Structures are given as structure tokens and as C-alpha cells.
Short mmCIF file of C-alpha atoms in Angstrom, two decimals:
data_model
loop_
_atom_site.label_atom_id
_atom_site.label_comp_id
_atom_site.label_asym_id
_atom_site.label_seq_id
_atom_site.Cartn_x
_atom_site.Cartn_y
_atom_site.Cartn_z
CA UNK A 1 121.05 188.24 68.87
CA UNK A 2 117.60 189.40 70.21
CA UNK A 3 115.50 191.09 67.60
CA UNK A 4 113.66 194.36 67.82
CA UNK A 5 109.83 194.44 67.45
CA UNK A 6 107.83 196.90 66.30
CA UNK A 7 104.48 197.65 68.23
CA UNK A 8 101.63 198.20 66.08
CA UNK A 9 98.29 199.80 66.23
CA UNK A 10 95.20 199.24 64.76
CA UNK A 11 93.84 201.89 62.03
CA UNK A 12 91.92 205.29 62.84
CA UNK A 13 93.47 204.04 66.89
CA UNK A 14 92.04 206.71 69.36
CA UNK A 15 95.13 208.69 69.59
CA UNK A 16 95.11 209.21 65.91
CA UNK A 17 91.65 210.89 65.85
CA UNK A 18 93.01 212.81 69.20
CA UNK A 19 95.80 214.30 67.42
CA UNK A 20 93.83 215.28 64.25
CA UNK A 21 91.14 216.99 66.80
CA UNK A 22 94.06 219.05 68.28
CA UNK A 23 95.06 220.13 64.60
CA UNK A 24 91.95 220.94 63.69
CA UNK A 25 91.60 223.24 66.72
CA UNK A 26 93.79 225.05 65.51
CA UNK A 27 95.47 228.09 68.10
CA UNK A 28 95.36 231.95 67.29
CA UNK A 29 98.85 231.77 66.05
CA UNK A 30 97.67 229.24 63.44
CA UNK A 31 94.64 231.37 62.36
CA UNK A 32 95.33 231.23 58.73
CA UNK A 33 94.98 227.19 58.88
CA UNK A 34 91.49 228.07 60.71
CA UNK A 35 90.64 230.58 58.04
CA UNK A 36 91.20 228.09 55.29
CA UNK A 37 89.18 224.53 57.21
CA UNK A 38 86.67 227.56 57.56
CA UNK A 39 86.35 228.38 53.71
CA UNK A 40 86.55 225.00 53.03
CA UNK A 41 83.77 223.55 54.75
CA UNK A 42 81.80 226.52 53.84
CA UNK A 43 82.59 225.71 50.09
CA UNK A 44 81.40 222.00 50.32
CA UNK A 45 78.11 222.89 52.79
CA UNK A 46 77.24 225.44 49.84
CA UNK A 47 78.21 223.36 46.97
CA UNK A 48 76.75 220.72 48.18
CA UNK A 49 73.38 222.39 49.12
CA UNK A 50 73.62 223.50 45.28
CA UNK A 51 73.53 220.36 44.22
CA UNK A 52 71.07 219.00 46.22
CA UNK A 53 68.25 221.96 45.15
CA UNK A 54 69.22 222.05 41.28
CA UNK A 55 68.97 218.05 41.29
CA UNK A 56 65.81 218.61 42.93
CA UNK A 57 64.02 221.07 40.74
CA UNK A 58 65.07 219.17 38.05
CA UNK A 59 62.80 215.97 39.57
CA UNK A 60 60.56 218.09 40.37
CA UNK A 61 60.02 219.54 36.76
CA UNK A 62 60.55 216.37 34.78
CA UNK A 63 57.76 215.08 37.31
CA UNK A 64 55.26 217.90 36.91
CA UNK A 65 55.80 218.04 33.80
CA UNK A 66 55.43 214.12 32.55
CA UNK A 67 52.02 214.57 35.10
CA UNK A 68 50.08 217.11 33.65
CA UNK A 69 50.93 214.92 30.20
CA UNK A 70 49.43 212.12 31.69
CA UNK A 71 47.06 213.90 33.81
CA UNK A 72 45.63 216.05 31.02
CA UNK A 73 46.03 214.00 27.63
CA UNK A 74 45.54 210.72 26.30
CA UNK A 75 48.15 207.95 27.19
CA UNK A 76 48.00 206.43 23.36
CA UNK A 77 45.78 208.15 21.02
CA UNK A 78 44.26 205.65 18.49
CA UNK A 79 43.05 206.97 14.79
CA UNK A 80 41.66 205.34 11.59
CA UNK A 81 44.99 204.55 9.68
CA UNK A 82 42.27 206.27 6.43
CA UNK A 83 39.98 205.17 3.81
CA UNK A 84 38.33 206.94 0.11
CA UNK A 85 35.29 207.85 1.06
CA UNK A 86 32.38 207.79 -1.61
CA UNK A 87 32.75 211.13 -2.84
CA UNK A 88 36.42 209.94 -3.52
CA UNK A 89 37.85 211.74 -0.48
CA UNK A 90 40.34 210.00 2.43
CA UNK A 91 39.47 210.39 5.37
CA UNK A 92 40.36 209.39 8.94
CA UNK A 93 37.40 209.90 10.58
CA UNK A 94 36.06 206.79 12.45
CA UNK A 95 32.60 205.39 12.08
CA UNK A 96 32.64 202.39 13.99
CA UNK A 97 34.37 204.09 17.46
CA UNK A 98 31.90 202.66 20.10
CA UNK A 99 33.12 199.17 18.91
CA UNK A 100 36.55 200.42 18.42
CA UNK A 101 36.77 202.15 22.08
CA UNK A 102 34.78 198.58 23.37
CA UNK A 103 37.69 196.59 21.89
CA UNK A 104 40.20 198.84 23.25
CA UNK A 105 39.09 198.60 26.34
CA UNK A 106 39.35 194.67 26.93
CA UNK A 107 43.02 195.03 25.90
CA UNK A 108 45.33 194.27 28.80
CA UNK A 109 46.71 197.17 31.02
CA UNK A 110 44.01 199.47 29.72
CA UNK A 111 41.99 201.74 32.31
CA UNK A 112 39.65 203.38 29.92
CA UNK A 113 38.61 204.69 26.16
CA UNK A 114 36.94 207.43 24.96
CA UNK A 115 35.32 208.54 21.71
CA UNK A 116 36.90 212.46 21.00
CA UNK A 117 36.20 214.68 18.23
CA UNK A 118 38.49 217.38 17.76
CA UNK A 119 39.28 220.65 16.33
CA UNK A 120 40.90 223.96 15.73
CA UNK A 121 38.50 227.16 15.95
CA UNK A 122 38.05 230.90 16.67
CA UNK A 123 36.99 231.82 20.02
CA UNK A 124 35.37 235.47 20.82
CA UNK A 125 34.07 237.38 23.52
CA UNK A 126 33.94 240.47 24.85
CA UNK A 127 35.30 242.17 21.86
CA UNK A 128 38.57 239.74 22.50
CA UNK A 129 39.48 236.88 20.03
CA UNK A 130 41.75 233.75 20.49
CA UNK A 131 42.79 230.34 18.98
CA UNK A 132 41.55 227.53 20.79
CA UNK A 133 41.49 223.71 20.57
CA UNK A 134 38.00 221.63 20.99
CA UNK A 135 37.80 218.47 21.92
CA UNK A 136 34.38 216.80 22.42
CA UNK A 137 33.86 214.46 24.80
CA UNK A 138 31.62 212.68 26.43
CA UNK A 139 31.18 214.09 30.22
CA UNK A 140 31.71 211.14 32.24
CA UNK A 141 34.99 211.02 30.29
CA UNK A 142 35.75 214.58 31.22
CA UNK A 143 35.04 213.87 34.69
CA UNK A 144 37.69 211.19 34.52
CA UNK A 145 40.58 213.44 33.09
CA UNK A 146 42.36 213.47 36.77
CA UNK A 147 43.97 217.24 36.00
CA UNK A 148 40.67 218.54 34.24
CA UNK A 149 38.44 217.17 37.10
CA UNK A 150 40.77 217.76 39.75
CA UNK A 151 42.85 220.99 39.01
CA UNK A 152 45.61 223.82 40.65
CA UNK A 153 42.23 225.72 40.47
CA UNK A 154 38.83 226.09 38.99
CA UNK A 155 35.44 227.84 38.86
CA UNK A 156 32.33 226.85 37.73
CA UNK A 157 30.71 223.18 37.97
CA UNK A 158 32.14 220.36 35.81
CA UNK A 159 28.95 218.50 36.62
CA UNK A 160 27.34 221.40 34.38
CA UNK A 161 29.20 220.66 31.78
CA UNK A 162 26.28 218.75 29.29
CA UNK A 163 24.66 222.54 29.68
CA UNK A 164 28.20 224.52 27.79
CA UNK A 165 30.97 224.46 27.36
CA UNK A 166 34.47 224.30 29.45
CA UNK A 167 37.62 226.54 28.74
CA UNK A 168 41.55 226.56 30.05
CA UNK A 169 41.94 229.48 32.34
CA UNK A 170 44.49 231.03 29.82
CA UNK A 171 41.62 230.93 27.56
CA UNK A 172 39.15 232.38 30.03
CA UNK A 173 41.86 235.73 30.48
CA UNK A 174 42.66 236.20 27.11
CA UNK A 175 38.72 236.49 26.59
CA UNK A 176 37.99 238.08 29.83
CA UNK A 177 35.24 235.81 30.19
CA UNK A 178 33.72 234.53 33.69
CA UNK A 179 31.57 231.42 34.59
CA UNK A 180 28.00 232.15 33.21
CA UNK A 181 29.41 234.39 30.22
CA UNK A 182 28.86 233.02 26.67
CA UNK A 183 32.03 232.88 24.33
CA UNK A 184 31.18 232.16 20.35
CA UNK A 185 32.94 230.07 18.40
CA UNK A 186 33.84 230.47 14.37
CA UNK A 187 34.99 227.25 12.23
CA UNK A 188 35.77 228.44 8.41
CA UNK A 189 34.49 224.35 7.83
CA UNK A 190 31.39 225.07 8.48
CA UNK A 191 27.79 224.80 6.36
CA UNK A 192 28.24 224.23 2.64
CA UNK A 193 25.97 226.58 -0.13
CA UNK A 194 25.87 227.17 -3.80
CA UNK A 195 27.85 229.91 -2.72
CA UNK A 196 30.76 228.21 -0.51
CA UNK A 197 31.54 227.64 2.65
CA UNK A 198 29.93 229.70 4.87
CA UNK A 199 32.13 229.86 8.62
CA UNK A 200 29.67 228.07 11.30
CA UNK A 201 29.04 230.35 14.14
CA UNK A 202 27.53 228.86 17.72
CA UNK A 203 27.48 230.53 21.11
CA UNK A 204 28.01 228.76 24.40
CA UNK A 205 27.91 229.31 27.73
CA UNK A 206 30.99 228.50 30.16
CA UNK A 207 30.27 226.61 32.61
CA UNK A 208 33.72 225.11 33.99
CA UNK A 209 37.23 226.81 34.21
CA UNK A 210 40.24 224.93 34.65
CA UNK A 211 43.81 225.45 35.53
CA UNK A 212 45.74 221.73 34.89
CA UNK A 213 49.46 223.97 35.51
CA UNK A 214 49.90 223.47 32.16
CA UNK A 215 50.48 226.48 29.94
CA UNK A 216 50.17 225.16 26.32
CA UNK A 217 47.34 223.50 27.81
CA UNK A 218 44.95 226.29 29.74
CA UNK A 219 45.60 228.65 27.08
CA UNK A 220 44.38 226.66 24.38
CA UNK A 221 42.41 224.03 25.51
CA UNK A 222 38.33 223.71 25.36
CA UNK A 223 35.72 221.27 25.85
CA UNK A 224 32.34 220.34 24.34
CA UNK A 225 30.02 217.56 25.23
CA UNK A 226 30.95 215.05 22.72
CA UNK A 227 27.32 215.00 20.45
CA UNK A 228 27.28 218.94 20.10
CA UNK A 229 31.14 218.72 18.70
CA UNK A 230 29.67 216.17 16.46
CA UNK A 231 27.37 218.60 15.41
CA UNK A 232 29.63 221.27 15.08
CA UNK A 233 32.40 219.81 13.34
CA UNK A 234 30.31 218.03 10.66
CA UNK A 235 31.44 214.97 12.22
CA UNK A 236 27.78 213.09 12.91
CA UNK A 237 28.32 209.67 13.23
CA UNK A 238 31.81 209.45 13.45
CA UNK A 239 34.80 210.04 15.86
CA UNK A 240 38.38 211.80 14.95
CA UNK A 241 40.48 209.44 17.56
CA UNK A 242 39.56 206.88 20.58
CA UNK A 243 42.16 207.94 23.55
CA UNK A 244 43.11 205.31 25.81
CA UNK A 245 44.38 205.62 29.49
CA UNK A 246 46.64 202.77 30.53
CA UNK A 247 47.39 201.33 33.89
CA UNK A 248 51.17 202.00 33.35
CA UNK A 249 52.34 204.60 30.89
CA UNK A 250 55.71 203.94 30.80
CA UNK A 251 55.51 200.65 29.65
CA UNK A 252 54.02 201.68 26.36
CA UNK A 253 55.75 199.04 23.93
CA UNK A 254 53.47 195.75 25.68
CA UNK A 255 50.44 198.24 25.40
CA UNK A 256 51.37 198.74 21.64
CA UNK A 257 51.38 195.11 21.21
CA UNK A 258 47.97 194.38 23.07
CA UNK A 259 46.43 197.76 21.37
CA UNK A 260 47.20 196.21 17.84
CA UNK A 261 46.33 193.03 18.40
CA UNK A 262 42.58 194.42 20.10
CA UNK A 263 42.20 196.87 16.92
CA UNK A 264 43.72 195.14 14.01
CA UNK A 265 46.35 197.03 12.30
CA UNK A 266 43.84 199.55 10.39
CA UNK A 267 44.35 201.34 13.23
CA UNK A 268 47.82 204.15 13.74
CA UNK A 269 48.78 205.07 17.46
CA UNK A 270 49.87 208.21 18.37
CA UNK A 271 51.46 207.81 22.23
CA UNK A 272 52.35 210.95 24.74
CA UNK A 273 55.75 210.02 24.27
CA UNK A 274 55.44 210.46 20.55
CA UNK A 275 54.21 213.73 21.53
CA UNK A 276 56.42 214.97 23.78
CA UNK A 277 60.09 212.62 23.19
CA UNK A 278 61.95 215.79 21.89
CA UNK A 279 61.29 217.57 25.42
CA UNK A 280 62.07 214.97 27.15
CA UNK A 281 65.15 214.01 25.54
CA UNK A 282 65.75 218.31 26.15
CA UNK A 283 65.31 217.56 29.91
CA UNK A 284 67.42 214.48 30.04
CA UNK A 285 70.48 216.37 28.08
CA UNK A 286 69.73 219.04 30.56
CA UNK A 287 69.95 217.25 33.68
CA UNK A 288 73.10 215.78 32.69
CA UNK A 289 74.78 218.67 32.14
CA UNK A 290 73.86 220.54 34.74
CA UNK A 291 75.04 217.25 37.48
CA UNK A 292 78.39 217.28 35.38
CA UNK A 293 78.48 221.45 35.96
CA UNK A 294 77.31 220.95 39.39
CA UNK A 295 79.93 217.97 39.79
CA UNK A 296 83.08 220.20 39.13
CA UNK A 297 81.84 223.21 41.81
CA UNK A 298 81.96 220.22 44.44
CA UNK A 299 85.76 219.86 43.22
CA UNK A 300 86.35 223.07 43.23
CA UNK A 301 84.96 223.26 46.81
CA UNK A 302 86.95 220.00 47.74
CA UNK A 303 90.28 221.11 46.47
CA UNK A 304 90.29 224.09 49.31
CA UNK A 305 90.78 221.05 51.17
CA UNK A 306 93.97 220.85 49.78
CA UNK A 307 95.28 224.33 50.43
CA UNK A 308 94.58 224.32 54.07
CA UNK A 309 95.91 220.95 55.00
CA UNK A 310 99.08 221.65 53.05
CA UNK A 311 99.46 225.12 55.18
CA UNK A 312 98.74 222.57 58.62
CA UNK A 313 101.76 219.98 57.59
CA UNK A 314 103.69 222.87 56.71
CA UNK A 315 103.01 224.72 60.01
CA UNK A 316 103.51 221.03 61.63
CA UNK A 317 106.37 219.81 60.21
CA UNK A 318 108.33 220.37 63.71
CA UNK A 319 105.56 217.96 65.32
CA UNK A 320 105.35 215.29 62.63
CA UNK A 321 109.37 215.03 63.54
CA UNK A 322 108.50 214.67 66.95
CA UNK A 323 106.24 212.12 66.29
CA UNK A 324 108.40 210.24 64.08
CA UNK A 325 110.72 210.18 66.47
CA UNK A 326 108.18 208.70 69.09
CA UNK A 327 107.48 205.42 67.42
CA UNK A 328 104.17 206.74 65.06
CA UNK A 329 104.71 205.41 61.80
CA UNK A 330 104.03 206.72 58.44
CA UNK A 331 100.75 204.96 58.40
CA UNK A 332 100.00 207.01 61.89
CA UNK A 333 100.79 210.26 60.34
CA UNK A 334 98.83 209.52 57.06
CA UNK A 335 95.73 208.91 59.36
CA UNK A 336 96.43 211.75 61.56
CA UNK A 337 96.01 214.24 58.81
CA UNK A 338 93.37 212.41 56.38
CA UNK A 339 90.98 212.51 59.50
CA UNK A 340 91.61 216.36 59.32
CA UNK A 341 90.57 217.06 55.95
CA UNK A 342 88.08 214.31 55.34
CA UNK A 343 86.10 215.84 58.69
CA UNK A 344 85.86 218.69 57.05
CA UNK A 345 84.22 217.07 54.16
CA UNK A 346 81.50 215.17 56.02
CA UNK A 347 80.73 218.17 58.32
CA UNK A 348 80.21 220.18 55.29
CA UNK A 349 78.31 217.77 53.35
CA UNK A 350 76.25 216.89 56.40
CA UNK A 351 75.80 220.87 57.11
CA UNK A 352 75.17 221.15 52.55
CA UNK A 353 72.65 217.75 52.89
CA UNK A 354 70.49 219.75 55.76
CA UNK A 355 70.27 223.32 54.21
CA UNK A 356 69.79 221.89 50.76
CA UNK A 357 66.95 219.68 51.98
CA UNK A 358 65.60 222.75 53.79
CA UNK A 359 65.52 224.63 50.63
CA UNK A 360 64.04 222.33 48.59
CA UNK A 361 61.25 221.21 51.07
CA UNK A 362 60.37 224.90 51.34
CA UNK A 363 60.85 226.39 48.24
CA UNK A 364 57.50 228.21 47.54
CA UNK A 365 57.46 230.44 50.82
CA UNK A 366 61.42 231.30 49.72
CA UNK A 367 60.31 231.67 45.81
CA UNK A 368 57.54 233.82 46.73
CA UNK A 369 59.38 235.98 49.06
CA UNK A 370 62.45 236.50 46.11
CA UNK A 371 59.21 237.17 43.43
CA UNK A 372 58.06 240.10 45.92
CA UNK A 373 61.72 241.24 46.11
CA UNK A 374 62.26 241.39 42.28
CA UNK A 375 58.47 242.75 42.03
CA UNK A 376 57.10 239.51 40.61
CA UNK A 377 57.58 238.79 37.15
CA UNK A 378 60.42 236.28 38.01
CA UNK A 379 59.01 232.76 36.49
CA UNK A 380 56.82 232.87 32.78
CA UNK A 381 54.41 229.89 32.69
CA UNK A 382 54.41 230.68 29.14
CA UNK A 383 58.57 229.81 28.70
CA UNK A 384 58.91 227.22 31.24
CA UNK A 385 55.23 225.72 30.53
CA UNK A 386 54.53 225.00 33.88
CA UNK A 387 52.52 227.42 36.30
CA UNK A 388 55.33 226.97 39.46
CA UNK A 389 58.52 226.60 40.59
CA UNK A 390 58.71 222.79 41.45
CA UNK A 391 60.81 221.04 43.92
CA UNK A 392 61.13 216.59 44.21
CA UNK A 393 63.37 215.39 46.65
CA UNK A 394 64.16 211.41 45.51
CA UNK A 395 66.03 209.48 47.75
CA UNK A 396 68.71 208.33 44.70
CA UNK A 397 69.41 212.35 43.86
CA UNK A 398 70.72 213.16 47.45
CA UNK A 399 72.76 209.59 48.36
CA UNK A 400 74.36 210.57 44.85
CA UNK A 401 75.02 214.28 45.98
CA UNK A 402 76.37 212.65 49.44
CA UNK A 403 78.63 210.57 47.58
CA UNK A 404 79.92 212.83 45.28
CA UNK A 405 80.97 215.10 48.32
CA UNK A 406 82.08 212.82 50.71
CA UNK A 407 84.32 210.71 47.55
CA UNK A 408 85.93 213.52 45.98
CA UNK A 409 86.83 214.92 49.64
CA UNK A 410 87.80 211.80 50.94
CA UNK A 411 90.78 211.51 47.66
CA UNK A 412 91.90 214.98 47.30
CA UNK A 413 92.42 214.82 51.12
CA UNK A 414 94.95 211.58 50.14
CA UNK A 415 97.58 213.36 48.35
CA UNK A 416 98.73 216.28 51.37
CA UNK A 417 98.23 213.40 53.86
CA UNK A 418 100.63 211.24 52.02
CA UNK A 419 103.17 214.62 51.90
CA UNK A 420 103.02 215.06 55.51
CA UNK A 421 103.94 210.96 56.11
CA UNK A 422 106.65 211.01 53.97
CA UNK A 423 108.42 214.18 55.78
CA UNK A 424 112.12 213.43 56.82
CA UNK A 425 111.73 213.75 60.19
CA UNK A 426 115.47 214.63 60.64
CA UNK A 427 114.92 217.06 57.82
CA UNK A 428 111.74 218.17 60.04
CA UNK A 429 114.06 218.98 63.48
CA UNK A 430 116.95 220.46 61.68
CA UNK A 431 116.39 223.67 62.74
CA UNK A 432 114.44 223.45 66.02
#
């Protein structure tokens, strides 16, 4: 008795992907199947796009952000862990900080040190007062504060700065103050008389403006060559803090280690992450739960996958007989129509992964053009901290978009394929 062979094919043959491209074309009778591959890759390109800008802005604000931190402020700030002075006080001040800052230094992975003296004051001009924070430095150590000497924007001379004094351009508005005007600044601590405390008043000239993007930072921060702080604070002779810059900043527990063992353990560290964990840890929550959000709209997108492919094996059914009947085996048919809906899904993320990296790569121009639309107003440096809308594309935040989209399309597409293989193809020609 001879036996019957079955031919077989190999996967994704040529016919297979000619049949779905028929399908997918689909005639003017068929226009609600159109309507629906329509909607569908519309959903994904948009969903995808989404994606693509939110994960974006967020990389771009965790990275401005953590920049101007590093940019602007001390890596590890080093103080006096305290001591009872003679008049029986503690203090915290340090005495010995050019040794301190020289030890510091020779530690491994460190770039720099710097002697600061620092303090909280009353700043007036032109009939205008404000809070502001002084730190005195030395200025070849302002000159190496990368968002200080190199700013969004500035005015004035930093090379001047020995001559006055240098001011955050939130300061310099809510003082109305220019380069060249003179600003006065009131500390209660000031000189000590039979009578009290009298404030301490002194008057300096501005001679630098700066803009680091920073809001909590230009509207509160000032500078003063390190040896007229001194002066002013009452601090001759001694520093409040050495700040260190390190060659990596993220890799703050060795530099811990090395700082310690350079300074002796009479010595507390303060590090930018100690400063600013909580926001971070904010951002990190953030960005989680805005992927997860951002996840389920490139379901929701994916699932219209669903709808039209089940209205093309319904409006098929009398073909997928037919082809039963021909030979094309179950495996055929599942092909046939998981080529239909997964095109969809890489057209649309291809189509989402273009107009997403569009967006994001020219965000300001579109930004600026919605702020004159909604009459400006639309982002608050002083909620959001920084002074623009920023925009990162990494390499890891659009392969993981891309594979979100193309995955979830790819399954969902699974289940209506697997309907239309498992179709009776008798029951399919009953009524033809």
C-alpha cells in the first residue's frame, strides 16, 4: 500500500507573505477591515512616539538636573566634625583648611579643593530686598565652577570678580540691579558692643551675573572673594567647609573611603547625593510610573490589532476554506494572518520611532511655538527648578520603546491568527 506524503514548506515561504499583502490591501467592499489596520497603526505610531518623547524628557531632566548639581556645587562637602572653643563655645569652623584642602587633594579620584566660607544674609538695592546665600571663595576656584564660569547666560566679567561681588540672575531681578550697580548686604552677626550686636552693613559692587539653569540656585546664590567673606562673616582665620570635586561623582562610596583616610575621621562629609537623594529617588519613582502608564497606552494601541484582524478572518473565512482545501496547512494560515497584524505593528512603531525622535530632537522650536500659542507662561523655573524644557535621547530608552511595541504587537497578533487556523474549513464552505 503506497503511502501519501505531505509536501511541506518552509516558514514565512513567499506565498505566505503574498497572501497576507493581498489581505492587507484590502478592496472597497472590505473598507471597514481598512478602517480598522488604519486606526491601528495610527494608535501604535502615536503611542509609540509618546513613549519615545516622555522617556526622553525624563533623561533629559534627570540629566540637567544631576548637571547643574555637579556643575554648580561641591561633589562632597567636608566640615570640622566640632570642637569647645576657649570661650566654651562648639564650633565647626576650621582653622587649619589650607592643610586640610592640601590633604584632600592628594586623595585618589580627587580633581580639586577649595577653602569656602559661607552664609545667610540680607541683600538690598534699589529700594528692593531679598534673601541670599554667600559663599566666599577664592577666584581661581570660582573660575573653576564649570556652570558659574561657563553659564546659559551672563553679564559682567568673572575675571573682575576680586573687585565685587557676583550674584544669580534671580538675584540680580528681584533687586533690579545691573553690572556696575552696588547691592548692600545686612548680617544680624555682625560687630559686637556693650550694647549688642549691632547688624554689619557692607556695600559691593556686581561685577558678574550668572544664570547656571538652576532656579534654587540663581535666585539665591552669591559670591565673595574668599578673604572679604572672612572679613565679613567674623570668620578670620578660619574656613566653614573645604568642597571637593571628584573625577567621578557617582562613585562616591571609594571617594568616602580615600576622603577619610586623607582627613582623619575629625572630619563629617556632606555629599550632593546627601543633598539631593530625596529628589532623586522622586524622579526615579516618577520615571517608573510614567513607563508603566506609558506601557499600557502601547496595549491599548496593540489590542486594535485584534479587532481588525478578527473582522479580516471573519470576512475571509470563505478563503481560508479554500485554502484548506488546497493543501495550506494550519501552520500556513497561522503565518498568513500573523504577518498581517504584526506589519502593522512594525510599520507603526517604525512610523512612532521617527516622529518621536523628531520631536524630541526638536523640541525647543515646537515648545516655543506652543509657549507663544498659550501666551507664554507655560513652564515655571521656579516649580520645575530648571530654566527649560529638556529633551535626552539614550540609545537604551528607544530599543526599550521598540521592543515594547514590536513584543506586545507581535503576541496579541497570536491569538486571532491561531482563530483563523483552526477554522473548519467544511464549516467555512457550507454556505458558499
Amino acid at each position: 500500500m503506497s503511502q501519501i506524503t505531505r509536501a511541506t514548506t518552509a516558514p514565512f515561504a513567499g506565498f505566505e507573505w503574498m497572501i497576507a499583502w493581498r489581505y492587507l490591501r484590502a478592496k472597497r467592499a472590505e473598507g471597514g477591515v481598512s478602517v480598522m489596520t488604519w486606526i491601528s497603526l495610527i494608535g501604535i505610531t502615536l503611542a509609540v512616539a509618546a513613549l519615545i518623547i516622555t522617556l526622553a524628557v525624563r533623561s533629559g531632566f534627570r540629566y540637567e538636573f544631576v548637571d547643574t548639581i555637579l556643575g554648580a556645587n561641591a561633589h562632597v562637602q567636608v566640615y570640622n566634625a566640632g570642637r569647645v572653643t576657649d570661650q566654651g563655645t562648639f564650633a565647626q569652623t576650621i582653622d587649619n583648611y589650607e592643610e586640610l584642602a592640601a590633604k584632600l587633594a592628594a586623595a585618589p579620584g580627587v580633581v580639586r579643593t577649595a577653602p569656602l566660607v559661607k552664609g545667610q544674609v540680607l541683600a538690598s538695592a534699589q529700594n528692593s530686598n531679598a534673601g541670599v546665600q554667600v559663599f566666599g571663595i577664592r577666584p581661581e576656584d570660582l573660575k573653576n565652577i564649570r556652570r558659574v564660569a561657563n553659564p546659559e547666560e551672563f553679564a559682567g566679567d568673572i575675571n573682575r570678580f576680586s573687585e565685587g561681588i557676583a550674584i544669580g540672575a534671580g538675584v540680580a531681578r528681584e533687586l533690579r540691579v545691573r553690572v556696575g550697580d552696588t547691592i548692600k548686604l545686612i548680617s544680624p552677626n555682625g560687630v559686637k558692643t556693650a550694647f549688642g550686636t549691632s547688624p554689619r552693613v557692607a556695600a559691593y559692587e556686581v561685577v558678574y551675573i550668572f544664570q547656571v539653569g538652576r532656579f534654587d540656585i540663581d535666585s539665591v546664590r552669591s559670591y565673595l572673594p574668599f578673604e572679604q567673606a572672612q572679613g565679613y562673616f567674623n570668620r578670620e582665620g578660619y574656613a566653614d567647609e573645604i568642597e571637593v570635586i571628584l573625577e567621578d561623582p557617582e562613585d562616591l562610596e571609594r571617594a568616602e573611603i580615600a576622603l577619610l583616610g586623607a582627613a582623619g575621621q575629625e572630619v563629617l562629609l556632606w555629599t550632593w547625593q546627601d543633598s539631593n537623594g530625596g529628589f532623586l529617588n522622586a524622579l526615579q519613582m516618577e520615571d517608573n510610573v510614567m513607563f508603566l502608564i506609558l506601557a499600557i497606552l502601547v496595549l491599548i494601541a496593540s489590542m486594535n490589532i485584534v479587532s481588525g484582524l478578527i473582522m479580516l478572518v471573519k470576512n475571509k473565512g470563505r478563503d481560508i476554506g479554500i485554502l484548506r482545501t488546497m493543501g495550506l496547512s494550519e501552520g500556513s494560515i497561522l503565518r498568513v494572518f500573523f504577518i498581517c497584524g504584526a506589519s502593522t505593528g512594525v510599520v507603526g512603531t517604525i512610523a512612532g520611532l521617527i516622529l518621536g525622535c523628531l520631536f524630541a530632537i526638536y523640541i525647543d522650536p515646537i515648545f516655543d511655538l506652543v509657549n507663544y500659542i498659550a501666551g507664554g507662561g507655560v513652564w515655571d523655573p521656579s516649580v520645575r527648578l530648571i530654566s527649560s524644557l529638556p529633551a535626552r535621547l539614550e540609545m537604551g530608552d528607544v530599543l526599550s520603546a521598540i521592543s515594547l511595541s514590536l513584543f506586545l504587537s507581535f503576541v496579541v497578533t497570536i491569538f486571532p491568527a491561531r482563530r483563523a487556523a483552526r477554522m473548519n474549513p467544511v464549516e467555512a464552505l457550507r454556505y458558499e
